[in-house]
mmCIF file of C-alpha atoms and ligand atoms in Angstrom:
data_model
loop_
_atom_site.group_PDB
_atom_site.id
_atom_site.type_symbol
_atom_site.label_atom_id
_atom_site.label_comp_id
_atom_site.label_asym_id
_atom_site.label_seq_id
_atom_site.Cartn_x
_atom_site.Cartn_y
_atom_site.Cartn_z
ATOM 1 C CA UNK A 784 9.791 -44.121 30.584
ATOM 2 C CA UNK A 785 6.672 -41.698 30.483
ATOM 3 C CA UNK A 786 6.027 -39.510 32.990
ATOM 4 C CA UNK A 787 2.685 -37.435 32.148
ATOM 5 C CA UNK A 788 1.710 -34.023 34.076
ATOM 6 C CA UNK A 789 -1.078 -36.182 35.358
ATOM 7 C CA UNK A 790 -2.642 -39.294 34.888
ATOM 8 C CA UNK A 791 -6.721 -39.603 34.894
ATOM 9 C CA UNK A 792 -6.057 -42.843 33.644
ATOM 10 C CA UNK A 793 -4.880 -44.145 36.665
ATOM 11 C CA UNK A 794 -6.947 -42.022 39.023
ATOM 12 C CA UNK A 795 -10.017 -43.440 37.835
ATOM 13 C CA UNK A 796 -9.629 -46.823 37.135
ATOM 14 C CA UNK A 797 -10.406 -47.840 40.639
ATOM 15 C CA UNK A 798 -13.550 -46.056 40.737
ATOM 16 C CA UNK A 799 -14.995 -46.869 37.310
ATOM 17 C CA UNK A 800 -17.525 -49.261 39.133
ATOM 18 C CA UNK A 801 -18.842 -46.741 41.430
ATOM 19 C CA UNK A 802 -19.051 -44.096 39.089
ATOM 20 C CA UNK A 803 -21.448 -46.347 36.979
ATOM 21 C CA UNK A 804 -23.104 -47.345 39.816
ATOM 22 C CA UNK A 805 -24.161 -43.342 40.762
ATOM 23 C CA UNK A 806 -25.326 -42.789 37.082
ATOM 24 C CA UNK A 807 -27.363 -45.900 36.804
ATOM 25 C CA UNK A 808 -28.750 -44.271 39.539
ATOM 26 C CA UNK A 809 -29.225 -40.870 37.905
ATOM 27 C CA UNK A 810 -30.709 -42.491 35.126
ATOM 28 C CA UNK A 811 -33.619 -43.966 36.919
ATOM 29 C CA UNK A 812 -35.316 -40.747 37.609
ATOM 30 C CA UNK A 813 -33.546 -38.831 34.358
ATOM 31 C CA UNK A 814 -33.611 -35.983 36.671
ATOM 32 C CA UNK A 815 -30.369 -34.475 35.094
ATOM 33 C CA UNK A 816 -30.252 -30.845 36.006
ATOM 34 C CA UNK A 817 -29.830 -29.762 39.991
ATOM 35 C CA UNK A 818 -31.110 -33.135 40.581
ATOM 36 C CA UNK A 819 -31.054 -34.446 44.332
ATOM 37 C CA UNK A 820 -27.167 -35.633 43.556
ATOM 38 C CA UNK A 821 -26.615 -32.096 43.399
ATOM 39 C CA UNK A 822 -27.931 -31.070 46.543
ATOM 40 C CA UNK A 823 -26.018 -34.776 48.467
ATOM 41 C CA UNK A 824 -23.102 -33.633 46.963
ATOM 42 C CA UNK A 825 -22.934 -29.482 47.987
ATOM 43 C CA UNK A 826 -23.899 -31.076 51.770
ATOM 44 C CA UNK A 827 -20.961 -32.867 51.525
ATOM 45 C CA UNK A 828 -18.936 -30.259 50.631
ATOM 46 C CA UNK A 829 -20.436 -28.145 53.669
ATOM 47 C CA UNK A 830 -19.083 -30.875 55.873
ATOM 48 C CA UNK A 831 -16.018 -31.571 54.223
ATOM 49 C CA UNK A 832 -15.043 -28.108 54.169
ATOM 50 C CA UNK A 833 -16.393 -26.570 57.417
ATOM 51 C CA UNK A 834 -18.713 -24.291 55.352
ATOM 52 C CA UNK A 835 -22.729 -23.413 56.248
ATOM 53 C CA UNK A 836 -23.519 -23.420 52.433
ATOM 54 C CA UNK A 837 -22.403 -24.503 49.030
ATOM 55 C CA UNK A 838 -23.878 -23.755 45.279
ATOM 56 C CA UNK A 839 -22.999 -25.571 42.729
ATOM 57 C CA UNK A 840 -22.563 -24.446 39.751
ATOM 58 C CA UNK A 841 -21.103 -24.638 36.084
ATOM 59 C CA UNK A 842 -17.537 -24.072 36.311
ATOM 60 C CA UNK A 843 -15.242 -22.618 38.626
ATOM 61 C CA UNK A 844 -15.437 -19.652 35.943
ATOM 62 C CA UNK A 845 -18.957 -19.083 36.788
ATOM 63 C CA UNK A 846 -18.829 -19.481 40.686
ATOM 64 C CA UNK A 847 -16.392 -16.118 40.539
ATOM 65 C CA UNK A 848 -18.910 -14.439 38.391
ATOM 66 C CA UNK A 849 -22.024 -15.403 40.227
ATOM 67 C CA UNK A 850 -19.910 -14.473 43.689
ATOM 68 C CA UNK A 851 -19.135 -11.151 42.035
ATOM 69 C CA UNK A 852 -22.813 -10.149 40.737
ATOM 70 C CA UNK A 853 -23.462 -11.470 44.297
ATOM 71 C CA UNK A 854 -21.489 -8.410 45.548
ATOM 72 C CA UNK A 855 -24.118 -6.437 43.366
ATOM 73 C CA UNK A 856 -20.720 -4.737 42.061
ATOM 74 C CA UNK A 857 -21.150 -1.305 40.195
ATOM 75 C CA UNK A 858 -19.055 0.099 37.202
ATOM 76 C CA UNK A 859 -16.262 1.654 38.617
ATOM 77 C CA UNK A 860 -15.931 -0.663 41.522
ATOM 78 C CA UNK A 861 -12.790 -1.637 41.612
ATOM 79 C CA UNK A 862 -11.598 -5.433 42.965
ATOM 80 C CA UNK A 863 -7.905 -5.859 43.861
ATOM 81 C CA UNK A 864 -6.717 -9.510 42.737
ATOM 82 C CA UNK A 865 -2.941 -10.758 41.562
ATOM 83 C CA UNK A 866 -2.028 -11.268 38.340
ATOM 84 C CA UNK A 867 -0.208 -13.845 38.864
ATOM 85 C CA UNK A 868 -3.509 -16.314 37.903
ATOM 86 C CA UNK A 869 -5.431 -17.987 35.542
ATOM 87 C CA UNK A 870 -7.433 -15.690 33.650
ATOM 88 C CA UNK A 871 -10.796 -16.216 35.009
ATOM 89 C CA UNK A 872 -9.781 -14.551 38.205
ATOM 90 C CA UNK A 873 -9.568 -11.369 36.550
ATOM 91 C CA UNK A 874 -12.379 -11.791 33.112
ATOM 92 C CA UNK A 875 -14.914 -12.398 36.020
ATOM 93 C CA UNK A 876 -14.490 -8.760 37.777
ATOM 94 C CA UNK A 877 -14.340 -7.071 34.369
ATOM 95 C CA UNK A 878 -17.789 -9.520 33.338
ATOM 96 C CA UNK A 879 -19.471 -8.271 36.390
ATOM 97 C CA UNK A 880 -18.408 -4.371 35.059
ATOM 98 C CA UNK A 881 -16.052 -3.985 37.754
ATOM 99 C CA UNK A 882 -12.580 -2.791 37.528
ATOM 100 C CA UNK A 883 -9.493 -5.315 38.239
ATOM 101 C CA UNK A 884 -6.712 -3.722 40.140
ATOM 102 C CA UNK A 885 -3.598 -6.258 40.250
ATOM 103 C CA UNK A 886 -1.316 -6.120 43.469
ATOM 104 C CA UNK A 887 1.818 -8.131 43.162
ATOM 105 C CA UNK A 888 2.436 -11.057 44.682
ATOM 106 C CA UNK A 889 4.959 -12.429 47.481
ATOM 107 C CA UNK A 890 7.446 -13.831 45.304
ATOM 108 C CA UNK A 891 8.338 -17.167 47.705
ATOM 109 C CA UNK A 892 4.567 -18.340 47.590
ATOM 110 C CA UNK A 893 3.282 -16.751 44.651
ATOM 111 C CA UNK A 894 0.775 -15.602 46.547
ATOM 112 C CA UNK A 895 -1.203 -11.915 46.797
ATOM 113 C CA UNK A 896 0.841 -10.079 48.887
ATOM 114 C CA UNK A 897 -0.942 -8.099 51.700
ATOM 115 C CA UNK A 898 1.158 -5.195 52.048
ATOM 116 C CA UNK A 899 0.782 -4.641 48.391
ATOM 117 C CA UNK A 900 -3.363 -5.037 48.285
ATOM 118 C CA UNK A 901 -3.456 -2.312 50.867
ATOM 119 C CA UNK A 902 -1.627 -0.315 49.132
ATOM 120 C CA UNK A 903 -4.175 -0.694 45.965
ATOM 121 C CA UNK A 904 -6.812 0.423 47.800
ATOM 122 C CA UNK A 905 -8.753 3.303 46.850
ATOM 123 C CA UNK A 906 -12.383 4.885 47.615
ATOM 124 C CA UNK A 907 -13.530 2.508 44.716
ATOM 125 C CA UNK A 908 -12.349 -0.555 46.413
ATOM 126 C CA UNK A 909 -14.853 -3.160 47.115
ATOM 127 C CA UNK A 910 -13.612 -6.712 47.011
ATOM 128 C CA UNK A 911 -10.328 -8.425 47.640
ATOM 129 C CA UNK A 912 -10.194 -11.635 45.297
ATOM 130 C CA UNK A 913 -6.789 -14.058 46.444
ATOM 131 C CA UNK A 914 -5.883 -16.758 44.516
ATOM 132 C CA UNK A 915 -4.561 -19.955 46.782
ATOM 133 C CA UNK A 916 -2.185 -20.653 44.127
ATOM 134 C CA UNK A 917 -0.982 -24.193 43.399
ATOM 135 C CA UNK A 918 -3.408 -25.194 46.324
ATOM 136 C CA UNK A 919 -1.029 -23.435 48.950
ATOM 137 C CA UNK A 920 -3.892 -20.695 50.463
ATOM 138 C CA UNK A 921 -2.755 -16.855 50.168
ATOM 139 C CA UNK A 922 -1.853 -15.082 53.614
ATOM 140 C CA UNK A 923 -5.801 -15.198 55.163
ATOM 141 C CA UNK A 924 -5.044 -13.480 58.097
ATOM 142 C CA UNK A 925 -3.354 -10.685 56.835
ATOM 143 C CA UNK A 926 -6.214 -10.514 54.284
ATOM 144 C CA UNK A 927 -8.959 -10.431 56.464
ATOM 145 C CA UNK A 928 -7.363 -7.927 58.430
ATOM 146 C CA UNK A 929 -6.918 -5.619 55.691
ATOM 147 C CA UNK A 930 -10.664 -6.196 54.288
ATOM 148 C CA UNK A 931 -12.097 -5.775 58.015
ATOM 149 C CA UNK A 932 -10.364 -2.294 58.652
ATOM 150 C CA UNK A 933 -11.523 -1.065 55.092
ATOM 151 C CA UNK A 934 -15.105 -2.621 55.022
ATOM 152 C CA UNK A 935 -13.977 -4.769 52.222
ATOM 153 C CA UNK A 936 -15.550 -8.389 50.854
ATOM 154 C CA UNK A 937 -13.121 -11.306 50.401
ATOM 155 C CA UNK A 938 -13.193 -13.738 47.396
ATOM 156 C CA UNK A 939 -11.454 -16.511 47.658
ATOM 157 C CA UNK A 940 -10.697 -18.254 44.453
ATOM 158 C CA UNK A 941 -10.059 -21.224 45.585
ATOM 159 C CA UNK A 942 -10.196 -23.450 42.282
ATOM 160 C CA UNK A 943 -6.499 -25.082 42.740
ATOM 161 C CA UNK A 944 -7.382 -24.989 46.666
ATOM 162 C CA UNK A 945 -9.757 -27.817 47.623
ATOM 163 C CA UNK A 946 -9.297 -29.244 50.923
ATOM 164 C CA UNK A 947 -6.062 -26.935 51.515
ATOM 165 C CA UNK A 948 -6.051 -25.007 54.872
ATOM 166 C CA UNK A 949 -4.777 -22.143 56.642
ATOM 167 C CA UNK A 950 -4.342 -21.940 60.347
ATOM 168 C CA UNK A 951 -6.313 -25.534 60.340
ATOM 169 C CA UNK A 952 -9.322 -23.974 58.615
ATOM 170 C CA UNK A 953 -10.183 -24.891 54.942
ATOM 171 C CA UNK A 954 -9.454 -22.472 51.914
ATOM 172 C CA UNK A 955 -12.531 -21.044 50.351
ATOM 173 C CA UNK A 956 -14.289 -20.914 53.848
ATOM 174 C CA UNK A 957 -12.800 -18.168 55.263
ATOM 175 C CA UNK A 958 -13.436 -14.853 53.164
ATOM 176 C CA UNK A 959 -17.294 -13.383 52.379
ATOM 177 C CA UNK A 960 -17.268 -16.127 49.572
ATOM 178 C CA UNK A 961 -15.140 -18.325 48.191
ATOM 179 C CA UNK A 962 -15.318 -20.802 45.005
ATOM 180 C CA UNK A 963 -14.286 -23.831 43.646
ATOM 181 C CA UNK A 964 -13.247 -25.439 40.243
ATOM 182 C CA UNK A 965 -14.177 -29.480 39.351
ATOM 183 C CA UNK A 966 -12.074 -29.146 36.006
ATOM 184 C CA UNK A 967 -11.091 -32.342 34.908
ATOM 185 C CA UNK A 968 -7.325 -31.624 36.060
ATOM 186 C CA UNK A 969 -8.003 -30.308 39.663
ATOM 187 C CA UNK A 970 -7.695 -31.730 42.596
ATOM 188 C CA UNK A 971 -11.410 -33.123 42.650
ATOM 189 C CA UNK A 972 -12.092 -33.096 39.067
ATOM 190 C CA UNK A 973 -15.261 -33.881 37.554
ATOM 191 C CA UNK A 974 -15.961 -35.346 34.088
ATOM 192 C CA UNK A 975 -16.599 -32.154 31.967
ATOM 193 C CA UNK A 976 -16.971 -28.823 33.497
ATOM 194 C CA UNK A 977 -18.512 -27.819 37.050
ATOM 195 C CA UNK A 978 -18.292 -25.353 39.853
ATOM 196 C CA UNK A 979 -19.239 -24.284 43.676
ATOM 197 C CA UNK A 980 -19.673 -21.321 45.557
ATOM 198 C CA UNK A 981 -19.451 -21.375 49.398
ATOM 199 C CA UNK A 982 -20.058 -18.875 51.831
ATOM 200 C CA UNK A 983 -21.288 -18.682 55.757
ATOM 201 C CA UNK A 984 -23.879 -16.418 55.147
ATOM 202 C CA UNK A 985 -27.474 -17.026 54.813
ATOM 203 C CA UNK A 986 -28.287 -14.183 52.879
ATOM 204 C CA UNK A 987 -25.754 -14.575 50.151
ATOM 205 C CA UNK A 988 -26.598 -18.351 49.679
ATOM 206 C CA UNK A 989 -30.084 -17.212 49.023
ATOM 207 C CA UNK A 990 -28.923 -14.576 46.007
ATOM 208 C CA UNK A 991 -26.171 -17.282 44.625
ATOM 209 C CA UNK A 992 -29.042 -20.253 44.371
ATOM 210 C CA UNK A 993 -30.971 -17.643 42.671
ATOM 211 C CA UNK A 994 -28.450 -16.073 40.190
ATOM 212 C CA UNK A 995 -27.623 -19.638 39.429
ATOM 213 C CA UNK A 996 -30.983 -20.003 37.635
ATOM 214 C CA UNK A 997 -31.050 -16.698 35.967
ATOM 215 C CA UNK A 998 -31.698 -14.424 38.804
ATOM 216 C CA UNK A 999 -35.132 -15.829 39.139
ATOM 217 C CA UNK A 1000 -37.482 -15.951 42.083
ATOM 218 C CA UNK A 1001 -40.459 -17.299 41.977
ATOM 219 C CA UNK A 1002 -40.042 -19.154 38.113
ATOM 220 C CA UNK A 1003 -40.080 -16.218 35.902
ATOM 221 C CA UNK A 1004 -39.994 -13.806 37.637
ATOM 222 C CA UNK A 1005 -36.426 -11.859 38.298
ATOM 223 C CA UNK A 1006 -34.852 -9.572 40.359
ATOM 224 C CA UNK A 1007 -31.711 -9.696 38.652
ATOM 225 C CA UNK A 1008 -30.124 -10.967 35.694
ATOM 226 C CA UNK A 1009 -28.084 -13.854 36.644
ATOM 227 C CA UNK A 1010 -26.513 -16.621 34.872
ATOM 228 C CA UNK A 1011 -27.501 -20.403 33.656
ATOM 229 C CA UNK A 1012 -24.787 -21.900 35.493
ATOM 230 C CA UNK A 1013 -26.321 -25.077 37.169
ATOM 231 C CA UNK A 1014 -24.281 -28.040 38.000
ATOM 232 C CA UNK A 1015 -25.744 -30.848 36.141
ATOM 233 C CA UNK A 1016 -26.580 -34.390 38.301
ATOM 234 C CA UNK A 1017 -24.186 -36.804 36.499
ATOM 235 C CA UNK A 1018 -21.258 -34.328 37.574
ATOM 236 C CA UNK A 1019 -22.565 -34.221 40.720
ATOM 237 C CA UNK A 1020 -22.931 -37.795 41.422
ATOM 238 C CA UNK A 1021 -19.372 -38.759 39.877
ATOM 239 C CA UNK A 1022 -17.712 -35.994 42.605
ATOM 240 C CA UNK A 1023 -19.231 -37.539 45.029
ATOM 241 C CA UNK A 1024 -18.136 -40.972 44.620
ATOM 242 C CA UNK A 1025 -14.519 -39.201 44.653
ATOM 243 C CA UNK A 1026 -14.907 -36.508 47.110
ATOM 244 C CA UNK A 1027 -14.315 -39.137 50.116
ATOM 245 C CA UNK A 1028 -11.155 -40.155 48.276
ATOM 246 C CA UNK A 1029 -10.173 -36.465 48.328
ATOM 247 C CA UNK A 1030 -8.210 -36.743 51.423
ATOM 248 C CA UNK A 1031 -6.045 -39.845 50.771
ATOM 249 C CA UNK A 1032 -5.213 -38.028 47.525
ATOM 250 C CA UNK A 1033 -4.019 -34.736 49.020
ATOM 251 C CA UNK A 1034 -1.667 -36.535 51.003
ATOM 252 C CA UNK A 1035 -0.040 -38.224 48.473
ATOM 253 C CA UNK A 1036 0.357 -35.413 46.600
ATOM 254 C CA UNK A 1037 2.160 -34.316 49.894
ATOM 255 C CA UNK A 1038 4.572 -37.183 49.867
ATOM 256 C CA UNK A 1039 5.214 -36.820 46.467
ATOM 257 C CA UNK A 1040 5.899 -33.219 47.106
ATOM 258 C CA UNK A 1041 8.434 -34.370 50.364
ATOM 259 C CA UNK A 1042 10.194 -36.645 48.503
ATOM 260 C CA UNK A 1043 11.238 -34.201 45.675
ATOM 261 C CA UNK A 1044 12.240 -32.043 48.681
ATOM 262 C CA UNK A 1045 14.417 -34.989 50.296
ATOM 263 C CA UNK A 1046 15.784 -35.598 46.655
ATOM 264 C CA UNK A 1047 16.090 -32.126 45.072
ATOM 265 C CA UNK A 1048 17.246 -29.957 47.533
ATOM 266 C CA UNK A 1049 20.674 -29.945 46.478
ATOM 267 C CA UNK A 1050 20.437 -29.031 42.703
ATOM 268 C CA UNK A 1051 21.622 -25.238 43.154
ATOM 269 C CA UNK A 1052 19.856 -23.832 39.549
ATOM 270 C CA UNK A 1053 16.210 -24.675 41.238
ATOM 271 C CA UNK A 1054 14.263 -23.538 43.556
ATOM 272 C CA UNK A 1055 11.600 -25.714 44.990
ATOM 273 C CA UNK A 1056 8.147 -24.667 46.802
ATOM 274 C CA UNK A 1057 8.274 -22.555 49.754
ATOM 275 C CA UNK A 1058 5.325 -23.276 52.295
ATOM 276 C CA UNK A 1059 4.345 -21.034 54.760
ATOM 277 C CA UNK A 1060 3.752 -22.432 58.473
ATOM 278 C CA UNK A 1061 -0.178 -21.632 58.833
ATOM 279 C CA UNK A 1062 -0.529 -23.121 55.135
ATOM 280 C CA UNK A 1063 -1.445 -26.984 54.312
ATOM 281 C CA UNK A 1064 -0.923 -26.879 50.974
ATOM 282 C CA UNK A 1065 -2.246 -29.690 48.524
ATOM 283 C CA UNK A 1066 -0.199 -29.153 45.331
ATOM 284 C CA UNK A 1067 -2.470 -28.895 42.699
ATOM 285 C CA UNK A 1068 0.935 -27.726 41.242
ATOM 286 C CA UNK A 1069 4.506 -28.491 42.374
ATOM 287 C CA UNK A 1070 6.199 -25.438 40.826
ATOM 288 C CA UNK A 1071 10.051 -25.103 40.819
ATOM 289 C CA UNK A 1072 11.510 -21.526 39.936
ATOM 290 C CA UNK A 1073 14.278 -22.592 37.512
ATOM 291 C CA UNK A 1074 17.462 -21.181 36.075
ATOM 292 C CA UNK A 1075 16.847 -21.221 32.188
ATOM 293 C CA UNK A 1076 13.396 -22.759 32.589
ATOM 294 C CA UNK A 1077 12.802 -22.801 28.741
ATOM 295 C CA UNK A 1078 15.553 -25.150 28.279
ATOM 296 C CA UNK A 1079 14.849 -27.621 31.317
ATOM 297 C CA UNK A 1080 11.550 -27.552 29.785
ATOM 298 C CA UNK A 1081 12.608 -28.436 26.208
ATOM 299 C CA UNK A 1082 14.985 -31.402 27.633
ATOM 300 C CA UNK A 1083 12.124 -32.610 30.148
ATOM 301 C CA UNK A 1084 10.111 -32.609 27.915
ATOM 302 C CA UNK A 1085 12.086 -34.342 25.157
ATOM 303 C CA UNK A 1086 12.698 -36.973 27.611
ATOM 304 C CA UNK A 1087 9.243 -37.973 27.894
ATOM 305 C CA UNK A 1088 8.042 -36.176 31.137
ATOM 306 C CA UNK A 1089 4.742 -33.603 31.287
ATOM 307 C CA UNK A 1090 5.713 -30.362 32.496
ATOM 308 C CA UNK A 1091 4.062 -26.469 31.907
ATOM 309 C CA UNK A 1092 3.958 -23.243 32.987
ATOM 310 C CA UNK A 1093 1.418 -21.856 35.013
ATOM 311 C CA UNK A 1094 1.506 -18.972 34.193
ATOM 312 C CA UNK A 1095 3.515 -17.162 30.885
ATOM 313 C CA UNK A 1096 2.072 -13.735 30.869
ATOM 314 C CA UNK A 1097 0.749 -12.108 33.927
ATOM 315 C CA UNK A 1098 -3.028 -11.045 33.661
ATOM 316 C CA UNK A 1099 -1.884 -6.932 33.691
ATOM 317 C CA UNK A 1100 0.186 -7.434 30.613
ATOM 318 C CA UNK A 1101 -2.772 -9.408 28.506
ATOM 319 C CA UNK A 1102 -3.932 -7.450 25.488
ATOM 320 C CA UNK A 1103 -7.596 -7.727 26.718
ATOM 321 C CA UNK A 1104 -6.617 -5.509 29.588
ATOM 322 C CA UNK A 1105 -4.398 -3.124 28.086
ATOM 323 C CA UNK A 1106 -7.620 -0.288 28.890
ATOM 324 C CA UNK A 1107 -6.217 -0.311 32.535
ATOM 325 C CA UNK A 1108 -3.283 0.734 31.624
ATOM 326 C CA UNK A 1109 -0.297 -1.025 33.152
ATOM 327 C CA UNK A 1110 2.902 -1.687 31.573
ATOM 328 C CA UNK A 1111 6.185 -4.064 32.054
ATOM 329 C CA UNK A 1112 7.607 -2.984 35.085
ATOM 330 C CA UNK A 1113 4.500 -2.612 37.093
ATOM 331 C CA UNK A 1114 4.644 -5.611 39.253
ATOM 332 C CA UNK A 1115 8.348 -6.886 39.092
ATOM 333 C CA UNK A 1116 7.795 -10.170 41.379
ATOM 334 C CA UNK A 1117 4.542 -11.310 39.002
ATOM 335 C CA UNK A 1118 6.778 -10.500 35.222
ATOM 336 C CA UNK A 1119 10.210 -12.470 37.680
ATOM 337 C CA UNK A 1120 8.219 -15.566 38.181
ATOM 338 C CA UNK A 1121 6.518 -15.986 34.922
ATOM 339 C CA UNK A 1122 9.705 -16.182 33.214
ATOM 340 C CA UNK A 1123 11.136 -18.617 35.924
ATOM 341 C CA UNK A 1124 8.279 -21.219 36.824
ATOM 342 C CA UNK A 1125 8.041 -24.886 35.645
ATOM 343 C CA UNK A 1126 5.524 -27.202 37.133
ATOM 344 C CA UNK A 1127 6.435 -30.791 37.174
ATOM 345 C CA UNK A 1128 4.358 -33.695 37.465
ATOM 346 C CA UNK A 1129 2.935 -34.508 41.582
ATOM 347 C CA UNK A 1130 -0.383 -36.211 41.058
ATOM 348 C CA UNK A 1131 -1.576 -39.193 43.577
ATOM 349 C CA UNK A 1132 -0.672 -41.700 41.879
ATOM 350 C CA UNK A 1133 3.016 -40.842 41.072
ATOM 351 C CA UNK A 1134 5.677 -43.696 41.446
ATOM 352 C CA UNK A 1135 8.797 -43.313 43.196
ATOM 353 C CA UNK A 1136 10.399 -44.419 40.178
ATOM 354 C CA UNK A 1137 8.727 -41.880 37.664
ATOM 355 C CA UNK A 1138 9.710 -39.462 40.613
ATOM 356 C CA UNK A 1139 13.254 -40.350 40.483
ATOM 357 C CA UNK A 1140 13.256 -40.360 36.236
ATOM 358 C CA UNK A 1141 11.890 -36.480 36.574
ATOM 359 C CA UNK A 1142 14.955 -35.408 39.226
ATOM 360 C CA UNK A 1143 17.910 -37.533 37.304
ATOM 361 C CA UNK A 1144 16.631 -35.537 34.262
ATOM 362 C CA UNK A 1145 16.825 -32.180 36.074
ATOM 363 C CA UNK A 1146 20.373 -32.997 37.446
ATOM 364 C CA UNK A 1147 21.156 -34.325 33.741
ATOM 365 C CA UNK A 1148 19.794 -31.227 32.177
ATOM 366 C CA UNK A 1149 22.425 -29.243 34.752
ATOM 367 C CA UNK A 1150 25.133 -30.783 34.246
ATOM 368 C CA UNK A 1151 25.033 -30.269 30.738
HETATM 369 C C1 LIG B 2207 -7.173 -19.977 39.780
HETATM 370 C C2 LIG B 2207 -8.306 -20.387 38.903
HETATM 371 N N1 LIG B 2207 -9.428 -19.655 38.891
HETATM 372 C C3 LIG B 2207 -10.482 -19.994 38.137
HETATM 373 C C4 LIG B 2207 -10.458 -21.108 37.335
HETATM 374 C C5 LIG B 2207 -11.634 -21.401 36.457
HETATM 375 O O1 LIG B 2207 -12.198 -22.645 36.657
HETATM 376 P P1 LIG B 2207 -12.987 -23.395 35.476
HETATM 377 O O2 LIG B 2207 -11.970 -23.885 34.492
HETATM 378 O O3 LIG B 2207 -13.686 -24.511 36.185
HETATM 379 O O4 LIG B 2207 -13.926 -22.434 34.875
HETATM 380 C C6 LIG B 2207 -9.324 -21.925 37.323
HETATM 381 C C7 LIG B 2207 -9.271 -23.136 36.482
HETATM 382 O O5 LIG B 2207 -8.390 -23.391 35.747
HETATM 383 C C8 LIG B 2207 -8.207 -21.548 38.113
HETATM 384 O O6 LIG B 2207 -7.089 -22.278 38.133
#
């Protein structure tokens, strides 16, 4: 048996039809950049998500940067993010000349942890940037606290994130701004690259639409120097002929997720996801912690099932950010769980039987 980390295959072969229907329809008017799929599609992210405004954009790359310049950042300003993360959530405050500080994160969820971003802060604080890792939303409430005594913005990068909620409101709508990623392998994926930024304010929906198009306002004429970072119409009309499916998918990623629980449990070398009670998390990963993960991976993978790490190096101990000067030993809980996470394969479409081939292979691997 094969058990990949995910299978597009078999996400989109029901939808094929519908997908060609919403180009044939895009290629009637030819109309292929922030065509008027664009703007159907951000409206139904506004209503999906509980959110006054969404931008798309390029990437999910992009959306950080354009909320960033959005925050009219200056050098020196610093942003306090984890470093437990892909790498964009960090490249994007040193792009828009800021300063990334890295708090560690609360080693159960992964997650920024609060008590630690308040301790970053300085008099060059300016933004708080948490990641809702693995699509299980960081600790808003203790986030928003923190910003709103210190006059801080919140970014929410809330690529892996999309439709996950804490205290019953959705991820990404909660902070100043937050942003989404449609790479191919996320949760709503488009076909190539795309992005969105979302925020309740007026005001900042106005500067995003414009740095989206270089800054510009009226045509040629600019106030600042923005990006090219549209979403382009076919991507737009493909997510939303999934984005209704969205739902059903999240929650079977959820029973995929419960029935590794029911199964797993037992196996003493793993640890599987803890989820906090205000969180609805949508597994864009299911990450174990593992005793001798590089093994399990070796013999997973040997056996025919996708599995990776998210993430091997923590962003504070990259080479590109050796100028800010940390070192191993900085943040002990982000350096722990790179060495000990393994995500295993929990998209929709998952079988109970490829489900039970990935957990007899974990208990094989542990009883040696
Ligand atoms: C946490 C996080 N932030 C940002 C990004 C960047 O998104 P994109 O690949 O669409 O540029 C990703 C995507 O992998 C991500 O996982």
């Amino acid at each position: 048996m094969k058990v990949p980390l995910l299978d597009l295959h078999a996400q989109y072969a029901p939808l094929m039809d519908d997908i060609r229907a919403a180009f044939e329809k895009v290629f009637e008017t030819h109309y292929y950049i922030l065509g008027p799929q664009v703007r159907a599609l951000e409206e139904q992210m506004e209503q999906f998500l509980g959110v006054k405004h969404a931008i798309g954009c390029a990437s999910g790359t992009d959306a950080l940067l354009l909320a960033l310049l959005a925050l009219n950042l200056q050098p020196g300003d610093e942003v306090i993010t984890t470093p437990f993360t892909f790498f964009a959530t960090a490249s994007t405050i040193h792009r828009a000349k800021a300063r990334p500080v890295f708090a560690d994160i609360d080693p159960h969820t992964f997650n920024l942890d609060p008590a630690a971003v308040e301790k970053a802060i300085t008099p060059r604080t300016r933004a708080i940037m948490p990641v809702h890792l693995f699509g299980q939303p960081a600790d808003m409430d203790a986030i928003m606290a923190i910003a709103g005594k210190h006059g801080l913005a919140v970014i929410e990068d809330n690529a892996q994130g999309i439709g996950a909620k804490w205290n019953g409101v959705c991820a990404g709508a909660i902070g100043t701004i937050g942003t989404l990623s449609f790479f191919p392998s996320k949760n709503l994926g488009a076909m190539g690259d795309g992005g969105m930024c979302l925020t309740q304010s007026d005001e900042l929906d106005a500067a995003l639409r414009q740095l989206r198009v270089h800054g510009e306002n009226p045509k040629y004429f600019h106030k600042w120097v923005g990006l090219n970072s549209r979403l382009d119409t076919l991507q737009a009309a493909a997510l939303s002929v999934k984005l209704p499916r969205l739902t059903g998918w999240s929650e079977a990623r959820r029973a995929n997720a419960a029935y590794y629980r029911q199964h797993m449990s037992d196996i003493p070398q793993i640890k599987l996801p803890f989820i906090h009670d205000k969180a609805y998390t949508i597994y864009n990963q299911y990450t174990l912690l593992c005793e001798d993960r590089d093994g399990l991976m070796k013999h997973l993978q040997g056996a025919g099932i996708g599995c990776a790490i998210y993430y091997p190096l923590p962003l504070h101990l990259q080479e590109c950010f050796a100028y800010l000067g940390y070192k191993e030993g900085d943040l002990p809980r982000s350096e722990a769980a790179a060495k000990q996470v393994l995500s295993i394969p929990v998209f929709s479409e998952l079988t109970h039987e490829q489900m039970d081939y990935v957990i007899q292979n974990i208990r094989d691997y542990y009883r040696g």
